[in-house]
Short mmCIF file of C-alpha atoms in Angstrom, two decimals:
data_model
loop_
_atom_site.label_atom_id
_atom_site.label_comp_id
_atom_site.label_asym_id
_atom_site.label_seq_id
_atom_site.Cartn_x
_atom_site.Cartn_y
_atom_site.Cartn_z
CA MET R 1 -0.11 -0.09 0.05
CA PRO R 2 1.17 3.52 -0.64
CA LEU R 3 3.03 5.22 2.22
CA ASP R 4 3.63 8.85 2.74
CA ARG R 5 7.33 9.75 2.81
CA GLN R 6 8.15 11.57 5.92
CA PRO R 7 10.75 14.39 5.21
CA THR R 8 14.22 13.37 6.08
CA SER R 9 17.63 15.27 5.46
CA LEU R 10 18.77 12.33 3.31
CA PRO R 11 16.70 10.03 1.21
CA PRO R 12 17.76 6.16 1.36
CA VAL R 13 20.70 5.46 -0.81
CA ILE R 14 21.05 1.88 -2.33
CA LEU R 15 24.83 1.46 -2.93
CA ARG R 16 24.85 -1.73 -5.10
CA ASP R 17 22.75 -3.23 -7.81
CA ALA R 18 21.46 -6.63 -7.78
CA PRO R 19 18.85 -8.59 -9.95
CA GLY R 20 15.40 -7.96 -8.51
CA VAL R 21 16.37 -4.87 -6.37
CA ASP R 22 13.73 -2.61 -8.16
CA ARG R 23 11.02 -5.13 -7.27
CA VAL R 24 12.07 -5.58 -3.66
CA LEU R 25 13.16 -2.09 -2.72
CA THR R 26 10.30 -0.16 -4.05
CA ALA R 27 9.63 3.55 -2.98
CA ASP R 28 7.08 2.65 -0.56
CA ALA R 29 9.09 -0.17 1.02
CA LEU R 30 11.94 2.10 1.33
CA VAL R 31 9.64 4.62 3.14
CA PHE R 32 8.59 1.68 5.55
CA LEU R 33 12.34 0.97 6.21
CA GLU R 34 13.05 4.78 6.81
CA GLU R 35 10.32 4.72 9.44
CA LEU R 36 11.39 1.62 11.12
CA GLN R 37 14.98 2.70 11.16
CA GLY R 38 13.98 6.26 12.36
CA ARG R 39 11.96 5.02 15.24
CA PHE R 40 13.91 2.23 16.55
CA SER R 41 17.60 2.69 15.66
CA LEU R 42 18.73 4.70 18.63
CA ARG R 43 17.03 2.13 20.77
CA LEU R 44 18.79 -0.72 19.13
CA ASN R 45 22.03 0.89 19.62
CA ALA R 46 21.46 1.24 23.30
CA LEU R 47 20.67 -2.45 23.47
CA MET R 48 24.05 -3.17 21.76
CA ILE R 49 25.84 -1.09 24.31
CA ALA R 50 23.76 -2.89 27.25
CA ARG R 51 25.05 -6.13 25.68
CA LYS R 52 28.75 -4.96 26.00
CA ARG R 53 28.31 -3.75 29.46
CA ARG R 54 26.90 -6.88 30.69
CA GLN R 55 29.72 -8.88 29.01
CA ASP R 56 32.17 -6.56 30.82
CA ARG R 57 30.46 -7.32 34.22
CA ILE R 58 30.82 -10.94 33.36
CA ASP R 59 34.35 -10.69 32.26
CA ARG R 60 35.14 -9.24 35.84
CA GLY R 61 33.51 -12.04 37.53
CA GLU R 62 29.66 -11.40 37.74
CA LEU R 63 28.18 -14.80 36.42
CA PRO R 64 24.66 -15.02 34.81
CA ASP R 65 21.76 -15.53 37.25
CA TYR R 66 18.27 -15.25 37.30
CA LEU R 67 17.14 -11.64 37.65
CA ALA R 68 15.86 -10.49 41.10
CA GLU R 69 13.89 -7.71 39.80
CA THR R 70 11.66 -9.95 37.48
CA ALA R 71 10.94 -12.76 39.91
CA ASP R 72 7.35 -12.01 40.14
CA ILE R 73 7.21 -12.70 36.25
CA ARG R 74 9.00 -16.03 36.85
CA GLN R 75 6.70 -16.96 39.64
CA GLY R 76 3.41 -15.68 38.17
CA MET R 77 0.52 -17.86 36.76
CA TRP R 78 0.06 -16.47 33.29
CA GLU R 79 0.11 -18.01 29.77
CA ALA R 80 0.92 -16.40 26.28
CA ALA R 81 -1.77 -15.75 23.79
CA PRO R 82 -2.88 -19.06 22.06
CA VAL R 83 -1.04 -20.38 19.28
CA PRO R 84 -2.62 -20.12 15.73
CA ASP R 85 -4.01 -23.29 14.04
CA ALA R 86 -1.28 -23.25 11.41
CA LEU R 87 1.45 -23.61 14.07
CA LYS R 88 -0.17 -26.13 16.38
CA ASP R 89 1.63 -29.11 14.87
CA ARG R 90 5.32 -28.37 14.43
CA ARG R 91 6.74 -31.78 15.14
CA VAL R 92 9.35 -31.54 12.54
CA GLU R 93 10.73 -28.30 10.99
CA ILE R 94 13.40 -28.22 8.18
CA THR R 95 15.79 -25.15 8.04
CA GLY R 96 17.66 -23.91 4.95
CA PRO R 97 18.89 -20.62 3.14
CA VAL R 98 16.55 -18.45 0.99
CA ASP R 99 18.05 -19.97 -2.09
CA ARG R 100 15.13 -20.46 -4.70
CA LYS R 101 15.57 -24.33 -5.42
CA MET R 102 16.37 -25.16 -1.70
CA MET R 103 13.24 -23.20 -0.65
CA ILE R 104 11.08 -25.29 -2.98
CA ASN R 105 12.54 -28.51 -1.91
CA ALA R 106 12.15 -27.64 1.79
CA LEU R 107 8.50 -26.63 1.31
CA ASN R 108 7.93 -29.92 -0.51
CA SER R 109 9.91 -31.93 1.97
CA GLY R 110 6.81 -33.15 4.07
CA ALA R 111 8.01 -31.22 7.17
CA LYS R 112 5.28 -29.29 8.93
CA VAL R 113 7.44 -25.93 8.79
CA PHE R 114 10.20 -24.52 6.78
CA MET R 115 12.36 -21.98 8.49
CA ALA R 116 13.71 -19.73 5.55
CA ASP R 117 16.97 -18.40 6.94
CA PHE R 118 18.23 -14.92 6.05
CA GLU R 119 20.77 -15.37 8.95
CA ASP R 120 23.25 -18.21 9.65
CA ALA R 121 22.36 -20.31 6.59
CA THR R 122 22.67 -17.45 3.87
CA SER R 123 25.88 -15.73 3.07
CA PRO R 124 24.84 -12.11 3.40
CA SER R 125 25.91 -10.86 -0.06
CA PHE R 126 23.52 -8.35 -1.38
CA GLY R 127 22.66 -10.43 -4.25
CA ASN R 128 21.75 -13.43 -2.02
CA ILE R 129 19.60 -11.21 0.31
CA ILE R 130 17.80 -9.35 -2.51
CA ALA R 131 17.17 -12.71 -4.31
CA GLY R 132 15.85 -14.17 -0.92
CA HIS R 133 13.26 -11.27 -0.60
CA ALA R 134 12.16 -11.59 -4.33
CA ASN R 135 11.76 -15.31 -3.63
CA MET R 136 9.53 -14.39 -0.80
CA LEU R 137 7.42 -12.20 -3.14
CA ASP R 138 6.97 -15.29 -5.48
CA TYR R 139 6.05 -17.45 -2.62
CA ARG R 140 3.30 -14.85 -1.90
CA ASP R 141 2.11 -14.81 -5.27
CA GLY R 142 2.08 -18.66 -5.73
CA THR R 143 4.77 -18.32 -8.55
CA LEU R 144 7.92 -19.55 -6.78
CA GLU R 145 9.38 -22.19 -9.29
CA HIS R 146 12.69 -22.95 -10.66
CA ASP R 147 13.97 -24.45 -13.80
CA ASP R 148 17.41 -25.92 -13.79
CA ALA R 149 19.10 -25.38 -17.26
CA THR R 150 22.03 -27.70 -16.37
CA THR R 151 19.96 -30.75 -15.28
CA GLY R 152 16.79 -29.99 -17.15
CA LYS R 153 14.85 -30.44 -13.83
CA SER R 154 11.79 -28.29 -12.90
CA TYR R 155 10.94 -27.38 -9.35
CA ARG R 156 7.44 -26.25 -8.41
CA VAL R 157 5.89 -25.92 -4.85
CA GLY R 158 3.46 -28.73 -4.01
CA ASP R 159 -0.26 -28.65 -3.03
CA ALA R 160 0.54 -28.98 0.69
CA PRO R 161 3.70 -27.17 1.38
CA ALA R 162 5.32 -26.73 4.86
CA VAL R 163 4.35 -23.47 6.79
CA LEU R 164 6.97 -20.78 6.12
CA ILE R 165 8.64 -19.00 8.90
CA VAL R 166 11.25 -16.45 8.20
CA ARG R 167 14.44 -15.91 10.20
CA PRO R 168 15.75 -12.20 9.79
CA ARG R 169 19.35 -11.48 10.56
CA GLY R 170 20.28 -10.75 14.06
CA LEU R 171 20.22 -7.43 15.88
CA HIS R 172 23.98 -6.94 15.88
CA MET R 173 24.11 -7.14 12.07
CA HIS R 174 23.69 -4.05 9.62
CA GLU R 175 22.97 -4.17 5.87
CA ALA R 176 25.87 -1.95 4.41
CA ASN R 177 24.55 -1.79 0.98
CA VAL R 178 21.58 0.47 2.01
CA LEU R 179 21.86 3.64 3.74
CA ILE R 180 19.17 5.54 5.73
CA ALA R 181 20.06 8.96 7.11
CA GLY R 182 23.56 8.29 5.94
CA GLN R 183 23.91 5.15 8.03
CA PRO R 184 23.62 1.43 7.16
CA VAL R 185 20.30 0.29 7.91
CA SER R 186 19.80 -2.51 10.67
CA ALA R 187 19.95 -6.01 8.91
CA ALA R 188 17.32 -7.16 11.23
CA LEU R 189 14.87 -4.36 10.43
CA PHE R 190 15.70 -4.63 6.71
CA ASP R 191 14.82 -8.33 6.71
CA PHE R 192 11.82 -8.17 8.76
CA GLY R 193 10.60 -4.75 7.47
CA LEU R 194 10.72 -6.03 3.77
CA ASN R 195 9.04 -9.30 4.56
CA ILE R 196 6.17 -7.87 6.69
CA PHE R 197 5.59 -4.79 4.39
CA HIS R 198 5.36 -6.86 1.16
CA ASN R 199 3.92 -10.16 2.29
CA GLY R 200 2.32 -9.71 5.82
CA ALA R 201 -1.35 -8.87 4.69
CA ALA R 202 -1.44 -11.68 2.14
CA LEU R 203 0.03 -14.21 4.57
CA ALA R 204 -2.52 -13.03 7.21
CA GLU R 205 -5.56 -13.56 4.87
CA THR R 206 -4.63 -17.27 4.38
CA GLY R 207 -3.88 -17.89 8.10
CA ARG R 208 -0.29 -18.97 7.17
CA GLY R 209 1.62 -15.94 8.63
CA PRO R 210 3.29 -13.69 9.06
CA PHE R 211 5.54 -15.77 11.19
CA TYR R 212 9.12 -15.36 12.31
CA TYR R 213 12.12 -16.79 14.12
CA LEU R 214 14.02 -14.43 16.27
CA PRO R 215 17.76 -15.01 16.44
CA LYS R 216 20.43 -14.28 19.10
CA ILE R 217 18.24 -12.38 21.60
CA GLU R 218 20.34 -12.00 24.80
CA SER R 219 17.75 -10.24 27.16
CA HIS R 220 14.05 -9.51 27.68
CA ASP R 221 14.78 -6.05 27.03
CA GLU R 222 15.64 -7.16 23.36
CA ALA R 223 12.51 -9.22 23.28
CA ARG R 224 10.49 -6.17 24.13
CA PHE R 225 12.19 -4.18 21.45
CA TRP R 226 10.97 -6.86 18.88
CA ASN R 227 7.53 -6.61 20.48
CA ASP R 228 7.43 -2.85 19.91
CA VAL R 229 8.56 -3.38 16.33
CA PHE R 230 5.86 -5.81 15.85
CA LEU R 231 3.26 -3.34 17.17
CA PHE R 232 4.36 -0.63 14.91
CA ALA R 233 4.47 -2.75 11.97
CA GLN R 234 1.13 -4.45 12.47
CA ASP R 235 -0.45 -0.84 12.73
CA ARG R 236 1.55 0.56 9.83
CA VAL R 237 0.71 -2.31 7.53
CA GLY R 238 -2.97 -2.59 8.54
CA LEU R 239 -2.76 -5.98 10.56
CA PRO R 240 -4.69 -6.57 13.81
CA ALA R 241 -2.66 -6.57 16.99
CA GLY R 242 -1.30 -10.24 17.68
CA THR R 243 -1.14 -11.36 14.03
CA ILE R 244 2.49 -11.57 13.99
CA LYS R 245 3.72 -14.72 15.63
CA ALA R 246 7.28 -15.31 16.58
CA THR R 247 9.37 -18.18 17.90
CA VAL R 248 12.53 -17.07 19.69
CA LEU R 249 15.76 -19.09 19.42
CA ILE R 250 17.31 -19.37 22.88
CA GLU R 251 20.70 -19.46 21.46
CA THR R 252 22.68 -17.22 23.86
CA LEU R 253 23.56 -17.97 27.41
CA PRO R 254 22.10 -14.83 28.95
CA ALA R 255 18.84 -15.51 27.34
CA ALA R 256 18.64 -18.97 28.95
CA PHE R 257 18.31 -17.06 32.44
CA GLU R 258 15.51 -14.92 31.06
CA MET R 259 13.18 -17.34 29.19
CA ASP R 260 10.10 -16.40 31.31
CA GLU R 261 10.78 -12.80 30.79
CA ILE R 262 11.27 -13.11 27.08
CA VAL R 263 7.97 -14.94 26.73
CA TRP R 264 6.41 -12.21 28.94
CA GLN R 265 7.48 -9.41 26.71
CA LEU R 266 6.39 -11.08 23.67
CA ARG R 267 3.21 -12.81 25.15
CA ASP R 268 0.90 -11.54 22.54
CA HIS R 269 3.19 -12.59 19.68
CA ILE R 270 5.15 -15.52 20.78
CA ALA R 271 4.54 -19.17 19.62
CA GLY R 272 7.57 -20.85 21.13
CA LEU R 273 11.34 -21.08 22.14
CA ASN R 274 13.78 -23.04 20.27
CA CYS R 275 17.02 -24.83 21.32
CA GLY R 276 19.44 -23.30 19.19
CA GLY R 277 22.21 -25.64 20.28
CA TRP R 278 25.21 -24.81 18.15
CA ASP R 279 25.04 -21.03 18.69
CA TYR R 280 24.31 -21.69 22.43
CA ILE R 281 27.50 -23.71 22.66
CA PHE R 282 29.43 -20.56 20.81
CA SER R 283 27.52 -18.09 23.37
CA TYR R 284 28.67 -20.14 26.35
CA ILE R 285 32.25 -19.88 25.28
CA LYS R 286 31.95 -16.26 24.34
CA THR R 287 30.08 -15.19 27.46
CA LEU R 288 32.31 -17.19 29.97
CA ARG R 289 35.60 -16.25 28.00
CA ALA R 290 37.33 -14.86 30.88
CA HIS R 291 36.83 -17.83 33.10
CA GLY R 292 39.19 -20.76 33.00
CA ALA R 293 36.68 -23.14 34.93
CA TYR R 294 34.54 -23.12 31.76
CA VAL R 295 36.64 -24.51 29.12
CA LEU R 296 34.90 -27.08 27.06
CA PRO R 297 36.31 -30.24 25.53
CA ASP R 298 36.23 -31.35 21.88
CA ARG R 299 33.12 -29.97 20.25
CA ALA R 300 32.03 -33.72 19.60
CA GLU R 301 31.89 -34.18 23.34
CA VAL R 302 29.67 -31.21 24.04
CA THR R 303 26.40 -33.22 23.68
CA MET R 304 22.91 -32.09 24.69
CA ASP R 305 22.23 -35.01 27.17
CA ARG R 306 24.67 -33.63 29.70
CA GLY R 307 26.41 -30.48 31.20
CA PHE R 308 24.84 -27.10 30.76
CA LEU R 309 23.15 -28.11 27.51
CA ALA R 310 20.95 -30.77 29.40
CA GLY R 311 19.94 -28.00 31.91
CA TYR R 312 19.21 -25.47 29.33
CA ALA R 313 17.19 -27.95 27.17
CA ALA R 314 15.11 -28.98 30.41
CA ARG R 315 14.28 -25.46 31.54
CA LEU R 316 13.23 -24.54 27.88
CA VAL R 317 10.56 -27.30 27.95
CA LYS R 318 9.53 -26.41 31.48
CA VAL R 319 9.02 -22.69 30.84
CA CYS R 320 7.36 -23.24 27.35
CA HIS R 321 4.77 -25.63 28.71
CA ARG R 322 3.95 -23.61 31.68
CA ARG R 323 3.49 -20.56 29.39
CA GLY R 324 1.20 -22.54 26.88
CA ILE R 325 3.81 -22.39 23.79
CA HIS R 326 5.96 -24.81 21.81
CA ALA R 327 9.34 -25.93 22.92
CA MET R 328 11.19 -26.61 19.86
CA GLY R 329 14.23 -29.13 19.74
CA GLY R 330 17.54 -28.65 18.03
CA MET R 331 19.13 -29.22 14.75
CA ALA R 332 19.71 -32.84 13.20
CA ALA R 333 22.54 -31.74 10.82
CA ALA R 334 23.31 -35.02 9.31
CA ILE R 335 23.13 -35.47 5.53
CA PRO R 336 22.96 -38.56 3.45
CA VAL R 337 26.41 -40.21 2.99
CA LYS R 338 26.67 -40.94 -0.61
CA ASP R 339 27.65 -44.60 -1.66
CA ASP R 340 28.25 -45.62 1.90
CA PRO R 341 24.97 -47.31 3.32
CA ALA R 342 26.83 -48.30 6.59
CA ALA R 343 27.80 -44.82 7.36
CA ASN R 344 24.38 -43.56 6.23
CA ASP R 345 22.71 -46.00 8.56
CA ALA R 346 24.89 -45.02 11.61
CA ALA R 347 24.11 -41.35 10.97
CA PHE R 348 20.43 -41.75 10.82
CA ALA R 349 20.74 -43.97 13.80
CA ARG R 350 22.20 -41.11 15.79
CA VAL R 351 19.39 -38.78 14.49
CA ARG R 352 16.68 -41.18 15.82
CA ALA R 353 18.35 -41.38 19.24
CA ASP R 354 18.70 -37.64 19.54
CA LYS R 355 15.10 -37.02 18.30
CA LEU R 356 13.89 -39.59 20.86
CA ARG R 357 15.55 -37.96 23.61
CA GLU R 358 14.04 -34.53 22.44
CA VAL R 359 10.48 -35.84 22.27
CA GLN R 360 10.90 -37.81 25.58
CA LEU R 361 12.11 -34.64 27.32
CA GLY R 362 9.00 -32.83 26.18
CA HIS R 363 9.73 -31.07 23.12
CA ASP R 364 6.95 -30.28 20.72
CA GLY R 365 9.00 -30.44 17.57
CA THR R 366 12.58 -30.57 16.07
CA TRP R 367 14.79 -29.29 13.41
CA VAL R 368 16.34 -31.21 10.55
CA ALA R 369 18.73 -29.65 7.75
CA HIS R 370 17.95 -32.19 4.92
CA PRO R 371 14.72 -33.46 3.38
CA ASP R 372 15.95 -37.15 3.70
CA LEU R 373 15.79 -36.50 7.57
CA VAL R 374 12.21 -35.37 7.73
CA PRO R 375 10.70 -39.07 7.70
CA VAL R 376 13.36 -39.96 10.09
CA ALA R 377 12.42 -37.37 12.72
CA MET R 378 8.63 -37.61 11.85
CA GLU R 379 8.55 -41.24 12.62
CA VAL R 380 9.93 -40.86 15.99
CA PHE R 381 7.64 -37.80 17.02
CA ASP R 382 4.77 -39.67 15.48
CA ALA R 383 5.27 -42.68 17.66
CA GLU R 384 5.99 -40.79 20.85
CA MET R 385 3.55 -37.74 20.49
CA PRO R 386 0.28 -38.76 18.94
CA GLY R 387 -1.35 -35.20 19.51
CA LEU R 388 -0.45 -32.30 17.75
CA ASN R 389 1.96 -31.19 20.49
CA GLN R 390 2.56 -31.82 24.23
CA ILE R 391 2.26 -28.43 25.52
CA ARG R 392 -0.13 -29.58 28.17
CA LYS R 393 2.44 -32.10 29.50
CA GLN R 394 3.82 -29.90 32.28
CA ARG R 395 7.38 -30.31 33.81
CA GLN R 396 6.97 -28.05 36.88
CA GLY R 397 8.69 -30.68 39.09
CA TRP R 398 11.92 -29.81 37.45
CA ARG R 399 14.12 -27.41 39.41
CA ILE R 400 16.95 -25.88 37.28
CA GLU R 401 19.35 -24.16 39.45
CA PRO R 402 21.55 -21.36 37.84
CA ALA R 403 24.71 -23.66 38.44
CA MET R 404 23.10 -26.23 36.10
CA LEU R 405 22.90 -23.69 33.25
CA LEU R 406 26.69 -22.98 33.67
CA LYS R 407 28.00 -26.68 34.29
CA PRO R 408 30.71 -27.41 31.75
CA HIS R 409 30.97 -30.70 30.05
CA GLU R 410 33.89 -32.85 30.90
CA GLY R 411 36.01 -34.43 28.40
CA ARG R 412 39.28 -34.17 26.49
CA VAL R 413 40.80 -31.60 24.21
CA THR R 414 42.59 -33.66 21.53
CA GLU R 415 44.88 -32.76 18.65
CA GLN R 416 42.32 -34.22 16.35
CA GLY R 417 39.73 -31.72 17.80
CA VAL R 418 42.04 -28.98 17.36
CA ARG R 419 42.76 -29.80 13.86
CA THR R 420 39.12 -30.36 13.09
CA ASN R 421 38.33 -26.95 14.28
CA VAL R 422 40.90 -25.49 12.13
CA SER R 423 39.81 -27.33 8.95
CA VAL R 424 36.01 -26.85 9.41
CA ALA R 425 36.44 -23.02 10.36
CA ILE R 426 38.52 -22.30 7.29
CA GLU R 427 36.38 -24.50 4.90
CA TYR R 428 32.94 -23.00 6.10
CA LEU R 429 34.23 -19.58 5.98
CA ALA R 430 35.90 -19.85 2.58
CA GLN R 431 32.32 -21.02 1.36
CA TRP R 432 30.53 -18.16 3.10
CA LEU R 433 32.81 -15.75 1.39
CA SER R 434 32.04 -17.46 -1.93
CA GLY R 435 28.31 -16.76 -1.27
CA ARG R 436 27.22 -20.25 0.22
CA GLY R 437 25.82 -20.24 3.74
CA ALA R 438 24.63 -23.79 4.12
CA VAL R 439 27.66 -26.01 3.45
CA PRO R 440 28.05 -29.89 3.62
CA ILE R 441 31.18 -30.65 5.70
CA ASN R 442 32.17 -34.00 6.92
CA GLY R 443 28.72 -35.45 6.65
CA LEU R 444 26.93 -32.52 8.32
CA MET R 445 25.19 -29.57 7.08
CA GLU R 446 27.09 -26.54 8.54
CA ASP R 447 26.00 -22.90 8.93
CA ALA R 448 27.79 -19.88 10.42
CA ALA R 449 27.55 -21.32 13.91
CA THR R 450 30.19 -23.86 12.87
CA ALA R 451 32.83 -21.38 12.28
CA GLU R 452 31.87 -19.42 15.36
CA ILE R 453 32.19 -22.58 17.62
CA SER R 454 35.19 -23.63 15.99
CA ARG R 455 37.19 -20.40 16.17
CA ALA R 456 35.90 -19.73 19.61
CA GLN R 457 37.16 -23.17 21.05
CA LEU R 458 40.46 -22.46 19.66
CA TRP R 459 40.73 -18.99 21.35
CA GLN R 460 39.44 -20.65 24.76
CA TRP R 461 42.10 -23.15 24.53
CA ILE R 462 44.86 -20.86 23.73
CA ARG R 463 43.60 -18.22 26.25
CA HIS R 464 43.37 -20.79 29.12
CA GLY R 465 46.28 -23.00 28.14
CA ALA R 466 44.44 -26.12 27.41
CA ALA R 467 46.41 -29.37 27.58
CA VAL R 468 45.91 -31.04 24.25
CA GLU R 469 46.15 -34.84 23.95
CA LEU R 470 48.57 -35.65 21.08
CA THR R 471 47.56 -38.36 18.51
CA GLU R 472 50.99 -39.96 19.16
CA GLY R 473 50.79 -39.71 22.77
CA GLY R 474 51.59 -37.03 25.30
CA GLU R 475 50.27 -33.59 25.83
CA ARG R 476 51.04 -30.16 24.28
CA ARG R 477 49.48 -26.68 25.22
CA LEU R 478 47.76 -25.11 22.48
CA THR R 479 49.50 -21.74 21.66
CA ALA R 480 49.31 -19.08 18.94
CA ASP R 481 52.43 -20.21 17.35
CA TRP R 482 51.26 -23.93 17.31
CA LEU R 483 47.95 -22.85 15.79
CA GLY R 484 49.84 -20.89 12.99
CA GLU R 485 51.65 -23.96 12.24
CA LEU R 486 48.23 -25.94 12.05
CA VAL R 487 46.68 -23.20 9.74
CA GLN R 488 49.75 -23.24 7.51
CA ALA R 489 49.39 -27.13 7.23
CA GLU R 490 45.69 -26.84 6.43
CA ILE R 491 46.44 -24.32 3.68
CA VAL R 492 49.07 -26.71 2.24
CA ALA R 493 46.52 -29.52 2.29
CA ILE R 494 43.89 -27.32 0.47
CA LEU R 495 46.49 -26.42 -2.16
CA ASP R 496 47.40 -30.11 -2.76
CA ARG R 497 43.59 -30.84 -3.01
CA LEU R 498 42.46 -27.83 -5.13
CA GLY R 499 45.48 -26.64 -6.81
CA PRO R 500 46.70 -22.75 -6.73
CA ASN R 501 43.64 -21.66 -9.07
CA GLY R 502 41.04 -23.51 -6.83
CA PHE R 503 42.67 -22.22 -3.58
CA HIS R 504 42.59 -18.57 -4.70
CA ARG R 505 39.16 -18.64 -6.39
CA GLY R 506 37.76 -20.28 -3.22
CA ARG R 507 39.06 -17.56 -1.04
CA TYR R 508 40.79 -19.72 1.44
CA ALA R 509 43.73 -17.40 2.10
CA SER R 510 41.21 -14.73 3.29
CA ALA R 511 39.18 -17.30 5.39
CA ALA R 512 42.53 -18.64 7.09
CA ARG R 513 43.49 -15.19 7.91
CA ILE R 514 40.17 -14.38 9.41
CA VAL R 515 40.12 -17.50 11.43
CA GLN R 516 43.53 -17.25 12.76
CA GLU R 517 43.31 -13.54 13.73
CA ALA R 518 39.91 -14.24 15.56
CA ALA R 519 41.37 -17.27 17.47
CA THR R 520 44.45 -15.35 18.60
CA ALA R 521 42.93 -11.92 19.46
CA ASP R 522 43.53 -10.54 22.90
CA THR R 523 39.72 -10.44 23.45
CA LEU R 524 37.48 -12.99 21.67
CA PRO R 525 35.68 -11.13 18.90
CA ASP R 526 31.90 -11.16 19.22
CA PHE R 527 31.23 -12.47 15.92
CA ILE R 528 33.51 -13.67 13.19
CA THR R 529 31.20 -12.94 10.62
CA THR R 530 31.36 -9.20 11.22
CA ALA R 531 34.92 -9.05 9.88
CA ALA R 532 34.05 -11.50 7.14
CA TYR R 533 31.04 -9.40 6.24
CA ASP R 534 33.06 -6.43 5.39
CA LEU R 535 35.44 -8.65 3.34
CA LEU R 536 32.27 -10.26 1.66
CA ASN R 537 31.01 -6.71 0.52
CA ALA R 538 34.44 -5.81 -0.86
CA LEU R 539 34.69 -9.12 -2.79
CA ASP R 540 30.89 -9.15 -4.05
#
């Protein structure tokens, strides 16, 4: 609908062209983004300052705890607004980037929900972001289709597609290619704003939206920010209050201590909380970076059934069911192992065991990263959860103390674990710099959290002098110098595998430099993708 432009000193500036930009960034859409940015940017900046101040306090020794000032919210007998019919059955959700073909495959996968990810599973080149929003327009209009000239295959959305939920980029990110009032627009407001402006009314008319996943929230103040954004957007676009429904990813350690409060702030708009396990491990390392008592073992030993992850998952189920919303489980990242039936069967068996753990814990649904895993997860949830969900199965007898949310996993730091982190971080980041955000590596579908966990663990092990068990016996402390040797060895291995042309075209040198700098910095950088985003824009 037409919007009247408010007078500003500087009109929006689009710094880069991309296919579909005129269709996505219409004059009216830009006015709407101006309004969002103008109304909320100063408040968003204050929230980012508050994050830094809290981290400074934690670095000085003030560990996360339940908030005394919000005890009445945690103890109160209240529920969030009812979950809409379209979201009552979420037993299996598939996630993936906003790439056209992958969107169609995900919508047709048989999953109940498809989470279309502008964040961790999408490399945020301007071309990728604009293409993703153009795909959303085609989804709205029923014209989302793809013909692959290389294979001759045609892709069309089927008659019973998954419900679409959109994940915008996080509050800490900006969209460098669009300036409003002379400054880069908030990436979160950019992605959300374009989606709700173009598609909100059409989705609401059919009862299939608008629905969102909110990433990397760290506090209930940030949840209140999103709630106010929703209220403003609904009013401006002409939707009744409470039309927008959001699921919050609890993927930061501070947010785990404020689950009730986050639900309270979004109580008219919230549909669930989700266990964002990979990012949560990264946040645990980042938040407790100054404290040697919380050093974690190899990533493979940091599993959801013990330590701080077990307490976090149990608390999420308890809070969600008490408040009448969905408790969503974590990711099954396995992908089919080509030409190796035994390895494939073993991977799927691990997925079944993990999904059984989730549904028996009380989760109402789970995530998968590949269409072949949809029937695997569906079978487990169908057998254990005959109803649409198990929200009414309460877990109020569980008492989750703060120490349980901080308890580190016990285990070994091994040379193989160090080498794996080096290899995976470089490989993923090189792919990300080349425009791919969802990357198959070693039998898993990895996203940006992969690089974050890997480089954060390397930093933690160096900072706190972790004793690394060597493959040939004995121990060695991980140092910046040894890490440099391992990075160089990985570069040589990549050169041997791809040759000089493949190495340079693949942007491996840049990826290796960013990983090494992040792992050896004096202070653990908040997000490796921040530095990588600047380079991505320079290369795009």
